[in-house]
Coordinates of C-alpha atoms and ligand atoms in Angstrom, one line a residue:
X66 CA 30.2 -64.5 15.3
X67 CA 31.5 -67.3 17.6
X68 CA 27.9 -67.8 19.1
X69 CA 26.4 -67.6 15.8
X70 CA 28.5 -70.6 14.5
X71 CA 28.0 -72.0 17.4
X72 CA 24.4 -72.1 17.6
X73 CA 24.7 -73.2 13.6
X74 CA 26.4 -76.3 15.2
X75 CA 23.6 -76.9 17.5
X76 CA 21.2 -76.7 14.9
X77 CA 23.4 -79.4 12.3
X78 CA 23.5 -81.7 15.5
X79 CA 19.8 -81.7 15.6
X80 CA 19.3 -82.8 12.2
X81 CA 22.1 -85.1 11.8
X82 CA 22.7 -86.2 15.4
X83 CA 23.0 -89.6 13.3
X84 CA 25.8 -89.0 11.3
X85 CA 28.5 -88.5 13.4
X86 CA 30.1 -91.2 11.4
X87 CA 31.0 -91.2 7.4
X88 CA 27.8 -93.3 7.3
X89 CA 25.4 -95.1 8.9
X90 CA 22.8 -98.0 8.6
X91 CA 19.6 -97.9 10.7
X92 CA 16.5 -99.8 10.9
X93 CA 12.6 -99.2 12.0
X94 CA 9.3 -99.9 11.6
X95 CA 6.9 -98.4 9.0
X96 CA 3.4 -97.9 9.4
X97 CA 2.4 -101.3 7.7
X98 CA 4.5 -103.1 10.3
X99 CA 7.7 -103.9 8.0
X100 CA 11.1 -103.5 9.0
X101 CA 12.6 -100.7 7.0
X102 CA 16.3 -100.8 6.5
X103 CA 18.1 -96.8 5.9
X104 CA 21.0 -96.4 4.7
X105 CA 22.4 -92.6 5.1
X106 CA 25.7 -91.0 3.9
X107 CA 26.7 -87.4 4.4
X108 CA 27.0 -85.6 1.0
X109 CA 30.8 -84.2 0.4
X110 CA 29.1 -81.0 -0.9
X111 CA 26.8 -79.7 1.4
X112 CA 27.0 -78.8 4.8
X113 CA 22.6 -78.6 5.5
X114 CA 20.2 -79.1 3.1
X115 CA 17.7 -76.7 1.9
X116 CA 14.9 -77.5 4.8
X117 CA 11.2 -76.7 4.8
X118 CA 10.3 -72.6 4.3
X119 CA 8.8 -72.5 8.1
X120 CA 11.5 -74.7 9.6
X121 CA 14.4 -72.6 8.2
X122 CA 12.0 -69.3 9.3
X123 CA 11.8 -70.2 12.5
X124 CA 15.8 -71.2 12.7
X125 CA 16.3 -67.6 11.8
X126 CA 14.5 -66.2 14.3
X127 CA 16.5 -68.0 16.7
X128 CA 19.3 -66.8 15.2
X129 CA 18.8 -63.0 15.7
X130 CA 17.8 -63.7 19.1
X131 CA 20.5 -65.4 20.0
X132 CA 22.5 -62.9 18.8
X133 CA 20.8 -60.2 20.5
X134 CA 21.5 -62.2 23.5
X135 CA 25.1 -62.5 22.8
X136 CA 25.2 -58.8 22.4
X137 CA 23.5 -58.1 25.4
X138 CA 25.7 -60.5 27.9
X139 CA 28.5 -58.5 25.9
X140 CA 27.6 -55.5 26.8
X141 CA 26.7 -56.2 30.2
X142 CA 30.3 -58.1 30.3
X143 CA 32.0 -54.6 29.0
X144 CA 30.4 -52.5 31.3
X145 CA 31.0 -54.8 34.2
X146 CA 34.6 -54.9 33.6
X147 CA 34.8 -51.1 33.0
X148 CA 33.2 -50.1 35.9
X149 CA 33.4 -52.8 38.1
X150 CA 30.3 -53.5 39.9
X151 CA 28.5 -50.6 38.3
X152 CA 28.5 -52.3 35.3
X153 CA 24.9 -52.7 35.4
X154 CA 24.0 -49.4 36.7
X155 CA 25.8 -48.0 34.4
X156 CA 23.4 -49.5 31.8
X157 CA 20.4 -48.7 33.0
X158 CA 21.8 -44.8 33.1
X159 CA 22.6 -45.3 29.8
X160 CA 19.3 -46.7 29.1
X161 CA 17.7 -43.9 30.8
X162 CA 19.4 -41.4 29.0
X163 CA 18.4 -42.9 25.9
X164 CA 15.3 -43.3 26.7
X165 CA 14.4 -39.5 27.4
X166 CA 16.0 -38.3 24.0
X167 CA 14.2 -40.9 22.3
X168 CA 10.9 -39.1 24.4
X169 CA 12.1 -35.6 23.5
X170 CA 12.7 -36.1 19.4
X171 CA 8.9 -38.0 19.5
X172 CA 7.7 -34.2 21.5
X173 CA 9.6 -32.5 18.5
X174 CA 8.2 -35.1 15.7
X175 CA 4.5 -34.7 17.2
X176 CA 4.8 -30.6 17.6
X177 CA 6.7 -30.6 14.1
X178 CA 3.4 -32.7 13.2
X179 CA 1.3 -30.1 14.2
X180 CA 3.0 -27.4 12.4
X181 CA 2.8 -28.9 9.5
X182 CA -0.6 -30.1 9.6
X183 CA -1.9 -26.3 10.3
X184 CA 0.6 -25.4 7.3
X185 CA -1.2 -28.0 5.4
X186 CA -4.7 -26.4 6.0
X187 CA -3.5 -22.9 5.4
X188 CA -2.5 -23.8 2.1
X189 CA -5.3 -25.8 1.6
X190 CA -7.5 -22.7 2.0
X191 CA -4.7 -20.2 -0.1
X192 CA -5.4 -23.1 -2.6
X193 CA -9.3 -22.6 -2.2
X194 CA -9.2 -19.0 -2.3
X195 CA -7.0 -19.3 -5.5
X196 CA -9.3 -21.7 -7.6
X197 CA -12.2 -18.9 -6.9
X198 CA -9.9 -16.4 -8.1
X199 CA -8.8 -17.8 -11.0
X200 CA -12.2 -19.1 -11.9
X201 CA -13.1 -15.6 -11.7
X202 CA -10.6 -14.2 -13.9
X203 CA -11.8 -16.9 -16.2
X204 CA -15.2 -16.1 -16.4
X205 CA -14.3 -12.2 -16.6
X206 CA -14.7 -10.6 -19.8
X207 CA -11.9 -10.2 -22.3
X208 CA -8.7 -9.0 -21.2
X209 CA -8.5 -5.4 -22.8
X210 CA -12.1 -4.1 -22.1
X211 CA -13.0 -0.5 -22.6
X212 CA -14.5 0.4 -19.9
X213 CA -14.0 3.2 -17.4
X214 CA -14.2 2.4 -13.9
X215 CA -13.2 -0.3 -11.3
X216 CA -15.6 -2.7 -9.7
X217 CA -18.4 -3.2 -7.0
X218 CA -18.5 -4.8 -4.1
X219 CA -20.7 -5.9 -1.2
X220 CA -19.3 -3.1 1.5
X221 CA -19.2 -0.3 -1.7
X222 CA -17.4 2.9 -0.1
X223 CA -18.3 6.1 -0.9
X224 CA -17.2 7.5 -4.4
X225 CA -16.7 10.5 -5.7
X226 CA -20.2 11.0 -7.7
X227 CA -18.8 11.7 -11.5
X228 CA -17.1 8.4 -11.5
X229 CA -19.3 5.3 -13.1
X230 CA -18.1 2.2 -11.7
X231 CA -18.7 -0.9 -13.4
X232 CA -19.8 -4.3 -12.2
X233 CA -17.2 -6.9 -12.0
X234 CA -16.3 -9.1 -9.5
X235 CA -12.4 -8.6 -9.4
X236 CA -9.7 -6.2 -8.2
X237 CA -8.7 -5.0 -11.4
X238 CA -10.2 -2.4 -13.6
X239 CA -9.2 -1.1 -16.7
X240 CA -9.3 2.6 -18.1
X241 CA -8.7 4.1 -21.4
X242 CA -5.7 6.1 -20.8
X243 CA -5.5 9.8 -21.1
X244 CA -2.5 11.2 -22.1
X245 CA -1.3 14.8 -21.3
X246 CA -0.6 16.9 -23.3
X247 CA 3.6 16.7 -24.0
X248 CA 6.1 19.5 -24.0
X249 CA 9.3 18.2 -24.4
X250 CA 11.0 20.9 -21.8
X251 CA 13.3 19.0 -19.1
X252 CA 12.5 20.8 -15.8
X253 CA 14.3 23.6 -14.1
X254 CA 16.4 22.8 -10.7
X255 CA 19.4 22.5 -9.7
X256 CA 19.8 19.3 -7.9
X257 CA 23.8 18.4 -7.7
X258 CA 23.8 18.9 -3.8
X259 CA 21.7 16.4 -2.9
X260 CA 23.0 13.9 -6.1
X261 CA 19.9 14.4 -7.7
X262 CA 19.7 15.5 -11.5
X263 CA 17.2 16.1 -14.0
X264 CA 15.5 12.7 -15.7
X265 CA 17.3 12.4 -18.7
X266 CA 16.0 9.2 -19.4
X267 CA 15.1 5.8 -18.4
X268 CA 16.7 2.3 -20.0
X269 CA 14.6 -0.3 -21.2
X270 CA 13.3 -2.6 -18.6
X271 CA 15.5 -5.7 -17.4
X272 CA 13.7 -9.0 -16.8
X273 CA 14.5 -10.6 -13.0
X274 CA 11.8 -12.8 -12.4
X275 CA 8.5 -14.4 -14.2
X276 CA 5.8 -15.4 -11.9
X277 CA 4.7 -18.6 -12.6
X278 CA 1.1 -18.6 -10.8
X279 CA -1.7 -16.4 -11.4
X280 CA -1.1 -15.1 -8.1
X281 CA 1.6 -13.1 -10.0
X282 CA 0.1 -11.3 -12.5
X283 CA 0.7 -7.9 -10.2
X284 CA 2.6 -7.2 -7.1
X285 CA 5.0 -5.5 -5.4
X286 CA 9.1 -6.2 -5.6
X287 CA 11.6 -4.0 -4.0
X288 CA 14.9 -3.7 -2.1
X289 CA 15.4 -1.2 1.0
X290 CA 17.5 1.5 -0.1
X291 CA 18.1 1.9 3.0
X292 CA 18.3 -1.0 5.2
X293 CA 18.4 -1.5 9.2
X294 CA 19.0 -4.2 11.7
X295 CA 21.5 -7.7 11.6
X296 CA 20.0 -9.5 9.6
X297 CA 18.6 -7.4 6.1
X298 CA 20.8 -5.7 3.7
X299 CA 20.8 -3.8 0.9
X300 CA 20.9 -6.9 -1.5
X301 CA 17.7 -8.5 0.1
X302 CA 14.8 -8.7 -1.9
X303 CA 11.2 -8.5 -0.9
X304 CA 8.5 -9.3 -3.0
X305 CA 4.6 -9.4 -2.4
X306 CA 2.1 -11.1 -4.8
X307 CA -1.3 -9.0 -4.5
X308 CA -3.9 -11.0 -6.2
X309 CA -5.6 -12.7 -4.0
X310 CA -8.1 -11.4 -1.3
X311 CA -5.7 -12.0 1.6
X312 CA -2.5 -10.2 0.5
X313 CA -0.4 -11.4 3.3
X314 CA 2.5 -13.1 2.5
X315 CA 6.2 -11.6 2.0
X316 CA 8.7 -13.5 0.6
X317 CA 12.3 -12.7 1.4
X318 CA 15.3 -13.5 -0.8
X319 CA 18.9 -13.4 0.2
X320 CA 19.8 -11.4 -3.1
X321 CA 18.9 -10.6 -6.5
X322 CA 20.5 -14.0 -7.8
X323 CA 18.7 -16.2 -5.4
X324 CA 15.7 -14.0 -6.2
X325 CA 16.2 -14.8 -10.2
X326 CA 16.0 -18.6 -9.2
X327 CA 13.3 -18.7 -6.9
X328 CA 14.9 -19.7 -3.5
X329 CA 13.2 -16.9 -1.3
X330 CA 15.1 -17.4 2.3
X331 CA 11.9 -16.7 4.3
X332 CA 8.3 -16.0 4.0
X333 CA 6.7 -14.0 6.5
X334 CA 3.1 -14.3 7.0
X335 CA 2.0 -10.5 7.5
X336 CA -0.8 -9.2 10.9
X337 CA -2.6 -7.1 8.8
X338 CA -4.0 -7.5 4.9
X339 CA -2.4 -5.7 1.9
X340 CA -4.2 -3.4 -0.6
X341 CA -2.9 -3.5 -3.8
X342 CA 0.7 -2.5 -4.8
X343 CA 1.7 0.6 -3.3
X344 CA 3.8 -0.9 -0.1
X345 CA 7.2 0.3 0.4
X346 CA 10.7 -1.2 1.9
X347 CA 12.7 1.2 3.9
X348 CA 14.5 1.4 7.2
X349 CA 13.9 -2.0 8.1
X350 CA 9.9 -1.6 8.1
X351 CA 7.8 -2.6 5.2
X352 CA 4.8 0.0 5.2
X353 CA 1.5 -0.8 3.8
X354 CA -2.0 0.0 3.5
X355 CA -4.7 -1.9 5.2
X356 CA -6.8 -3.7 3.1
X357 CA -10.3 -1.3 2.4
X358 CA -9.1 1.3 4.6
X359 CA -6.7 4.5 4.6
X360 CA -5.0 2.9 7.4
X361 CA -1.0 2.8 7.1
X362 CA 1.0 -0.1 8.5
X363 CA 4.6 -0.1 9.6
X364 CA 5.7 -3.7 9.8
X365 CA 9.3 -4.3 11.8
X366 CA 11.0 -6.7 9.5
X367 CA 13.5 -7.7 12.2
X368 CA 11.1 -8.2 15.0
X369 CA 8.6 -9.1 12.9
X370 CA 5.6 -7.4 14.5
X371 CA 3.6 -3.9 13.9
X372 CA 5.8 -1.3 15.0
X373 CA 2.8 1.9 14.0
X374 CA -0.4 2.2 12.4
X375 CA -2.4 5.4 11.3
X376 CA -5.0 6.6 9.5
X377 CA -3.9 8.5 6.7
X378 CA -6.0 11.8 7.0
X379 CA -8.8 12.2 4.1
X380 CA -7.0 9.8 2.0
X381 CA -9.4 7.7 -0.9
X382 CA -9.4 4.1 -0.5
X383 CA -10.6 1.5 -2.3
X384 CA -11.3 2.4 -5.8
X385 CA -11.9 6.1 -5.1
X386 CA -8.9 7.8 -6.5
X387 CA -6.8 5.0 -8.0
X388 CA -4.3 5.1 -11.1
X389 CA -5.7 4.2 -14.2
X390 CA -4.7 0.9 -14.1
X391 CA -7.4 0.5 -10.9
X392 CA -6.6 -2.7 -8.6
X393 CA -7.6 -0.2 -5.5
X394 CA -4.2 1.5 -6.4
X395 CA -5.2 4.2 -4.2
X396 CA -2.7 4.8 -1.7
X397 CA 1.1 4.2 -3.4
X398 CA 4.1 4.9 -0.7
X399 CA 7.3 6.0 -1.8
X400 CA 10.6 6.3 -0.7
X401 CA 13.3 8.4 -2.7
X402 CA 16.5 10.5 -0.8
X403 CA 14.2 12.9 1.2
X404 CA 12.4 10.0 2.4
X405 CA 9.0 8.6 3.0
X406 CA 6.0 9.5 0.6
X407 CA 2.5 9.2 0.1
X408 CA 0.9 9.6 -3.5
X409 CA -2.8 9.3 -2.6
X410 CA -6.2 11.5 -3.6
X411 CA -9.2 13.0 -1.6
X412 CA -12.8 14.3 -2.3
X413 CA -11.6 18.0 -1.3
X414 CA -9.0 17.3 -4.1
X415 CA -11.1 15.9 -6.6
X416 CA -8.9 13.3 -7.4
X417 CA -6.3 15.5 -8.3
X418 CA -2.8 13.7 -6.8
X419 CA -1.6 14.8 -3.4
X420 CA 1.6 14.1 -2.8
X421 CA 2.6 14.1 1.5
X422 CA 5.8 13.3 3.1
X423 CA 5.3 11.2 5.7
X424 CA 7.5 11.1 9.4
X425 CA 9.3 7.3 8.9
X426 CA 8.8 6.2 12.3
X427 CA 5.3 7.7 13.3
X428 CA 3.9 8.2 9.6
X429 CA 2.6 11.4 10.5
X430 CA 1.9 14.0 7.4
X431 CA 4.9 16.1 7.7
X432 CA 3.7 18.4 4.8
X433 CA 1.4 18.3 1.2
X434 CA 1.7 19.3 -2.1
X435 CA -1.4 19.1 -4.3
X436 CA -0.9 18.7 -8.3
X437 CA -3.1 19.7 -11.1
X438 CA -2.5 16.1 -12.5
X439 CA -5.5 13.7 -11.7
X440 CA -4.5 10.1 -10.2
X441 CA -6.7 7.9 -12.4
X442 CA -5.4 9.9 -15.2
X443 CA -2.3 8.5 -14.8
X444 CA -0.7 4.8 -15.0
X445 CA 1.4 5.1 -12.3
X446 CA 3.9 7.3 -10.5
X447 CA 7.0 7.4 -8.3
X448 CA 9.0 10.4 -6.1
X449 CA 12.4 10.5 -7.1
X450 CA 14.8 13.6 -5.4
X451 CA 11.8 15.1 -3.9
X452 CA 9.5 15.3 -6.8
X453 CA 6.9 13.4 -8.3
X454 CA 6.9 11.2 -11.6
X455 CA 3.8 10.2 -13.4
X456 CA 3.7 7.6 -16.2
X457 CA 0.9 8.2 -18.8
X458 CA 0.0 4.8 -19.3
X459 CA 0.4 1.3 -18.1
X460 CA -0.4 -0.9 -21.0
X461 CA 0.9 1.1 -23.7
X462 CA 4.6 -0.2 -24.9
X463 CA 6.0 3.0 -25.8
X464 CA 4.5 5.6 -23.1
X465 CA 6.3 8.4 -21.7
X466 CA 6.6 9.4 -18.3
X467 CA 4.6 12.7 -18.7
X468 CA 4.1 15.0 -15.4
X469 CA 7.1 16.1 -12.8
X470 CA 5.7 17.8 -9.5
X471 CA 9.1 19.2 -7.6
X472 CA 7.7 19.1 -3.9
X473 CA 10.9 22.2 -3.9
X474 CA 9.2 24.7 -6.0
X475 CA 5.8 23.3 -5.4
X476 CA 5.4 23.6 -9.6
X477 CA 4.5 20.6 -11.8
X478 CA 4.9 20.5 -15.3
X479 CA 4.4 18.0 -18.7
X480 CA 7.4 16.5 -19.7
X481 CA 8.2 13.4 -22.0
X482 CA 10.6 10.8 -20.9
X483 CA 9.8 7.9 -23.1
X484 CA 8.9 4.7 -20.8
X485 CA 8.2 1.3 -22.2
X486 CA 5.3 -1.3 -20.8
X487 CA 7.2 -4.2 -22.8
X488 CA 4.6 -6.7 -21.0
X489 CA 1.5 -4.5 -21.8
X490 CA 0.5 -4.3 -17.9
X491 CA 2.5 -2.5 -15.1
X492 CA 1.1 -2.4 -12.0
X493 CA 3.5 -1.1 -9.8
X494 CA 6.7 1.4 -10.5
X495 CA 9.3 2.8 -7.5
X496 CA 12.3 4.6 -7.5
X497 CA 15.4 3.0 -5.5
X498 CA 17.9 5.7 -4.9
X499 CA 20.6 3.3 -3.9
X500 CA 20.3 1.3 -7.1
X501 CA 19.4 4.6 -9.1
X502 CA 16.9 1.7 -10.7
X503 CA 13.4 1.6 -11.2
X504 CA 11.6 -1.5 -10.0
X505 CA 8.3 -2.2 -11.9
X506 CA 5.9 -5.2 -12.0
X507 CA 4.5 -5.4 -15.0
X508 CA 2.0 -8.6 -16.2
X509 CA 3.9 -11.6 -13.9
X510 CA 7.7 -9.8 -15.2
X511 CA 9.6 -8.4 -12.3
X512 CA 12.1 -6.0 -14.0
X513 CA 14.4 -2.8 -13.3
X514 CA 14.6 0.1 -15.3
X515 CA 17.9 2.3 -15.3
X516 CA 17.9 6.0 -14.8
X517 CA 19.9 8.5 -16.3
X518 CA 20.0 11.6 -14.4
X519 CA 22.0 14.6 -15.1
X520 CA 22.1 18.3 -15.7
X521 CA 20.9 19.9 -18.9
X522 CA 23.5 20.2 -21.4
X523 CA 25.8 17.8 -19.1
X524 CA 24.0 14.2 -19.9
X525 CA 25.7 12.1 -17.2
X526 CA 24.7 10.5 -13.8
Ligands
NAG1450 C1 7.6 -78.5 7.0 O1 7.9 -78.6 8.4 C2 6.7 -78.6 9.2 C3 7.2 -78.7 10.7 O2 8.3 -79.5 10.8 C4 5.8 -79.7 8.8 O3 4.6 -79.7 9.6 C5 5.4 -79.6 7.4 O4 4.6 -80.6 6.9 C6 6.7 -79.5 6.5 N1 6.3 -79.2 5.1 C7 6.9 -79.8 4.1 C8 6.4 -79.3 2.7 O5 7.7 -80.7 4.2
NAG1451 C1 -16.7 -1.5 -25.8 O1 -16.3 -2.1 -27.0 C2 -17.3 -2.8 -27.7 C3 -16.8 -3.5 -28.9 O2 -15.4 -3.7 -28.7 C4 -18.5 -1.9 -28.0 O3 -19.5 -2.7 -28.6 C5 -19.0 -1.2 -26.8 O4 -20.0 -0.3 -27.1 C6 -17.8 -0.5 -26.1 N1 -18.3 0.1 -24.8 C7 -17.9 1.3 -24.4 C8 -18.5 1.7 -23.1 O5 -17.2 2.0 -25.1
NAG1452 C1 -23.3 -6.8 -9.9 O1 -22.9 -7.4 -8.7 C2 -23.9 -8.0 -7.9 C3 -23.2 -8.4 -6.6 O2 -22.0 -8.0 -6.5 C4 -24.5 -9.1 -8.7 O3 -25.6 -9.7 -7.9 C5 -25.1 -8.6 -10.0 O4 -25.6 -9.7 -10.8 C6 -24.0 -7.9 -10.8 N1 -24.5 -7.3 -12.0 C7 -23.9 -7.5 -13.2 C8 -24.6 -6.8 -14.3 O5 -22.9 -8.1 -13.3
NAG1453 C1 24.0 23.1 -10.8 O1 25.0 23.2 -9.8 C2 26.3 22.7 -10.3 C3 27.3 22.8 -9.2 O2 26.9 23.6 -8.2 C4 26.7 23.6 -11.5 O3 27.9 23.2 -12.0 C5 25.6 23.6 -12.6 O4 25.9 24.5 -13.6 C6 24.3 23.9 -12.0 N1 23.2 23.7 -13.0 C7 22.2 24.5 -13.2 C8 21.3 24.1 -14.3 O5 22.0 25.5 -12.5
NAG1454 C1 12.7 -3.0 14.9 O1 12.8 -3.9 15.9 C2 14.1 -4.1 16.4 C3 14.1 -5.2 17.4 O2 13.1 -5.0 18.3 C4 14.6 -2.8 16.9 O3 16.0 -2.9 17.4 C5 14.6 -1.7 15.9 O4 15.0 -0.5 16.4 C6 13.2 -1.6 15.3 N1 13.3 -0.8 14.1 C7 12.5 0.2 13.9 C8 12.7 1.0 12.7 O5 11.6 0.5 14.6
NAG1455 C1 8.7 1.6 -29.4 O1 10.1 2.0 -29.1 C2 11.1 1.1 -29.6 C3 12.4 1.6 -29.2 O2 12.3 2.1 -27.9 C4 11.0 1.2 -31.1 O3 11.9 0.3 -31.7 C5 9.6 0.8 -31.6 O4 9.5 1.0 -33.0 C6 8.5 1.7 -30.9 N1 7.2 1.2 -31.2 C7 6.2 2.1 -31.5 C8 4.9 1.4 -31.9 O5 6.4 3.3 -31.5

């Protein structure tokens, strides 16, 4: 401050060196040779006057740097009279130090750069991929057709020879639904040992979540009824969007709420592609099937790497044996209180469902059951207390669910629990046994379905 008004000073003696006085009279020559008399008062007012725009530039320049200098013979006074003669070593430690942190935040700033720019081009390419997609969807034919089969592509695997496949260049197919014949008989079983009761019923579907890209239109949305390691709990959520032709990407929400409001904690990026909507949550893994194969995944979620992988024996893939809905729905896992499940098809089978219980940390087939119900007869299906559930449709509103298999007897039979589509197009359906809740996907609505389960003639849960 003291230099600054100082230096002001300097600069007023510059211009007015001549008015030390209240006034003053001075005489020269002007160009034409005549004595020019000037007469010069100082103004009461003003201290400078307004000077020319590059003159008063420059003065500030000198300012600041004068300044700077005063701070820097002020800090080189300070450290000189803390430290004594060290003063300036001091300094240039100081310096130093600074110096390298400013080098180690650029390092960060450039590797950050790099992160971002690969995230950059890996969205650009998801964005790529997406306008294809939806282009496609666009140019596909209207939105209920009645055809029968699923659709074609370049590597076409083998198919079961009475099914007639029609030619369209996206994941999901359409079928008119057959429904099974209905008895309205609520299974035999007695269950209350292992907390399991009959289906009584199921509630009408609770909205969490609209997708709001066409990625969304069907996936996969669960929470691990039985959840491992620090950092996952029953409350996370996991969700999976499956359109696309590089199903990767697993969002993770804290809980239901943050779910709701879209603030998903992490997004893992997964090794392997997904097929379709028949991964599962539990024990701390996510298991999935490979993209067009009959390979199953298990995924670590807390070290985040593939902690198995195996071929699950005979098992259709890719459009051979999927629900009625299509979307290569071929392979659905399961979990319920006996554990892991498989609800797949084979040719030996004719597409009738097999259902397998699989060994959680190997995914070894521990045992089958085969039904009499076919798998693209069906909409969907889920295992619940060791038995099997099929839905009848996935587009009709008021369906039922219409098949039990109990894996206990080894005996299916029709039943009718009345089921509701409310969005017209449920791609994926499975039983939580923590919750007691379904969790279905159905056309970009993420919703729940309570269960009521009970004895016959006893009605409660
Ligand atoms: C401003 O000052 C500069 C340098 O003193 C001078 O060259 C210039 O002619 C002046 N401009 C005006 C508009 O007075
Ligand atoms: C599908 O429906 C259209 C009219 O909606 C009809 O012309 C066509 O024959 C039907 N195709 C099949 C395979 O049923
Ligand atoms: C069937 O698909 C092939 C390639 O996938 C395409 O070249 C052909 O035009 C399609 N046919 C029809 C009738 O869409
Ligand atoms: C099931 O077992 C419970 C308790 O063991 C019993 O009260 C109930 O009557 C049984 N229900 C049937 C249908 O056997
Ligand atoms: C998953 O990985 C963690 C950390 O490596 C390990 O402690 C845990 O046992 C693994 N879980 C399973 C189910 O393999
Ligand atoms: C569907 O079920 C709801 C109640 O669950 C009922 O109000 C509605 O009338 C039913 N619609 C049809 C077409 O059966």
């Amino acid at each position: 401050m003291l230099l600054q008004m100082s230096f002001l000073c300097l600069s007023c003696l510059a211009v007015f060196s001549h008015s030390q006085h209240q006034a003053s009279l001075s005489r020269s020559n002007d160009p034409t040779g005549r004595c020019v008399y000037t007469f010069e008062v100082i103004s009461p007012q003003e201290t400078s006057c307004t000077r020319n725009s590059t003159e008063s530039e420059m003065d500030e320049v000198l300012t600041r740097l004068t300044l700077l200098e005063a701070m820097v013979s002020q800090l080189i006074a300070r450290g000189g009279s803390g430290t004594g003669s060290g003063g300036l070593r001091y300094n240039d430690e100081y310096l130093q130090e600074a110096y390298a942190q400013v080098t180690r935040e650029r390092n960060q700033l450039q590797l950050e750069q790099e992160h971002l720019k690969t995230q950059v081009q890996k969205l650009q390419s998801t964005l790529a991929e997406l306008s294809l997609e939806t282009e496609r969807l666009r140019q596909r034919p209207s939105e209920q057709t009645n055809t029968s089969g699923g659709t074609l592509h370049e590597n076409r695997p083998l198919r079961d020879p009475g099914y007639h496949f029609k030619n369209t260049s996206y994941q999901e197919m359409k079928a008119e639904v057959k429904k099974l014949p209905a008895s309205h008989l609520i299974p035999e079983g007695n269950h209350s040992l292992t907390g399991c009761g009959e289906l009584l019923s199921v509630g009408d579907p609770v909205l969490h979540r609209k997708a709001d890209a066409i990625t969304g239109k069907y996936g996969v949305w669960l929470q691990d009824p039985d959840p491992r390691g620090p950092y996952y709990t029953k409350n996370t959520v996991w969700r999976i969007d499956a359109v696309g032709k590089e199903v990767r990407q697993l969002f993770i929400y804290e809980n239901i709420d943050q779910f709701s409001k879209g603030f998903p904690m992490k997004v893992l990026v997964l090794p392997e592609p997904m097929e379709s909507t028949g991964a599962t949550v539990y024990q701390g893994s996510l298991y999935y099937q490979r993209r067009r194969s009959r390979t199953l995944l298990r995924y670590n979620l807390t070290s985040e790497n593939l902690a198995s992988l195996l071929d699950l024996p005979h098992a259709g893939f890719h459009g051979q044996h999927p629900y009625s809905w299509g979307g290569y729905t071929d392979i659905d896992l399961a979990v319920d209180e006996q554990g892991l499940w498989a609800i797949y098809s084979t040719s030996k089978a004719k597409g009738a469902i097999i259902i397998s219980q699989l060994d959680p940390e190997s995914m070894k087939v521990r045992r089958s059951w085969e039904t009499k119900i076919r798998k693209n007869s069906v909409g969907n299906a889920f295992m619940m207390c060791g038995r099997l559930f099929t839905i009848a449709s996935y587009t009709t509103p008021n369906t039922t669910i219409n098949y039990m298999f109990d894996t206990a007897t080894n005996e299916g039979q029709s039943i009718a629990v009345p089921f509701m589509n409310k969005y017209r197009y449920n791609s994926m359906v499975d039983y939580n046994h923590a919750q007691r809740k379904l969790y279905a996907w159905d056309n970009f609505h993420m919703v729940t379905y309570d269960v009521r389960l009970g004895w016959v003639g006893q009605g409660s849960s």
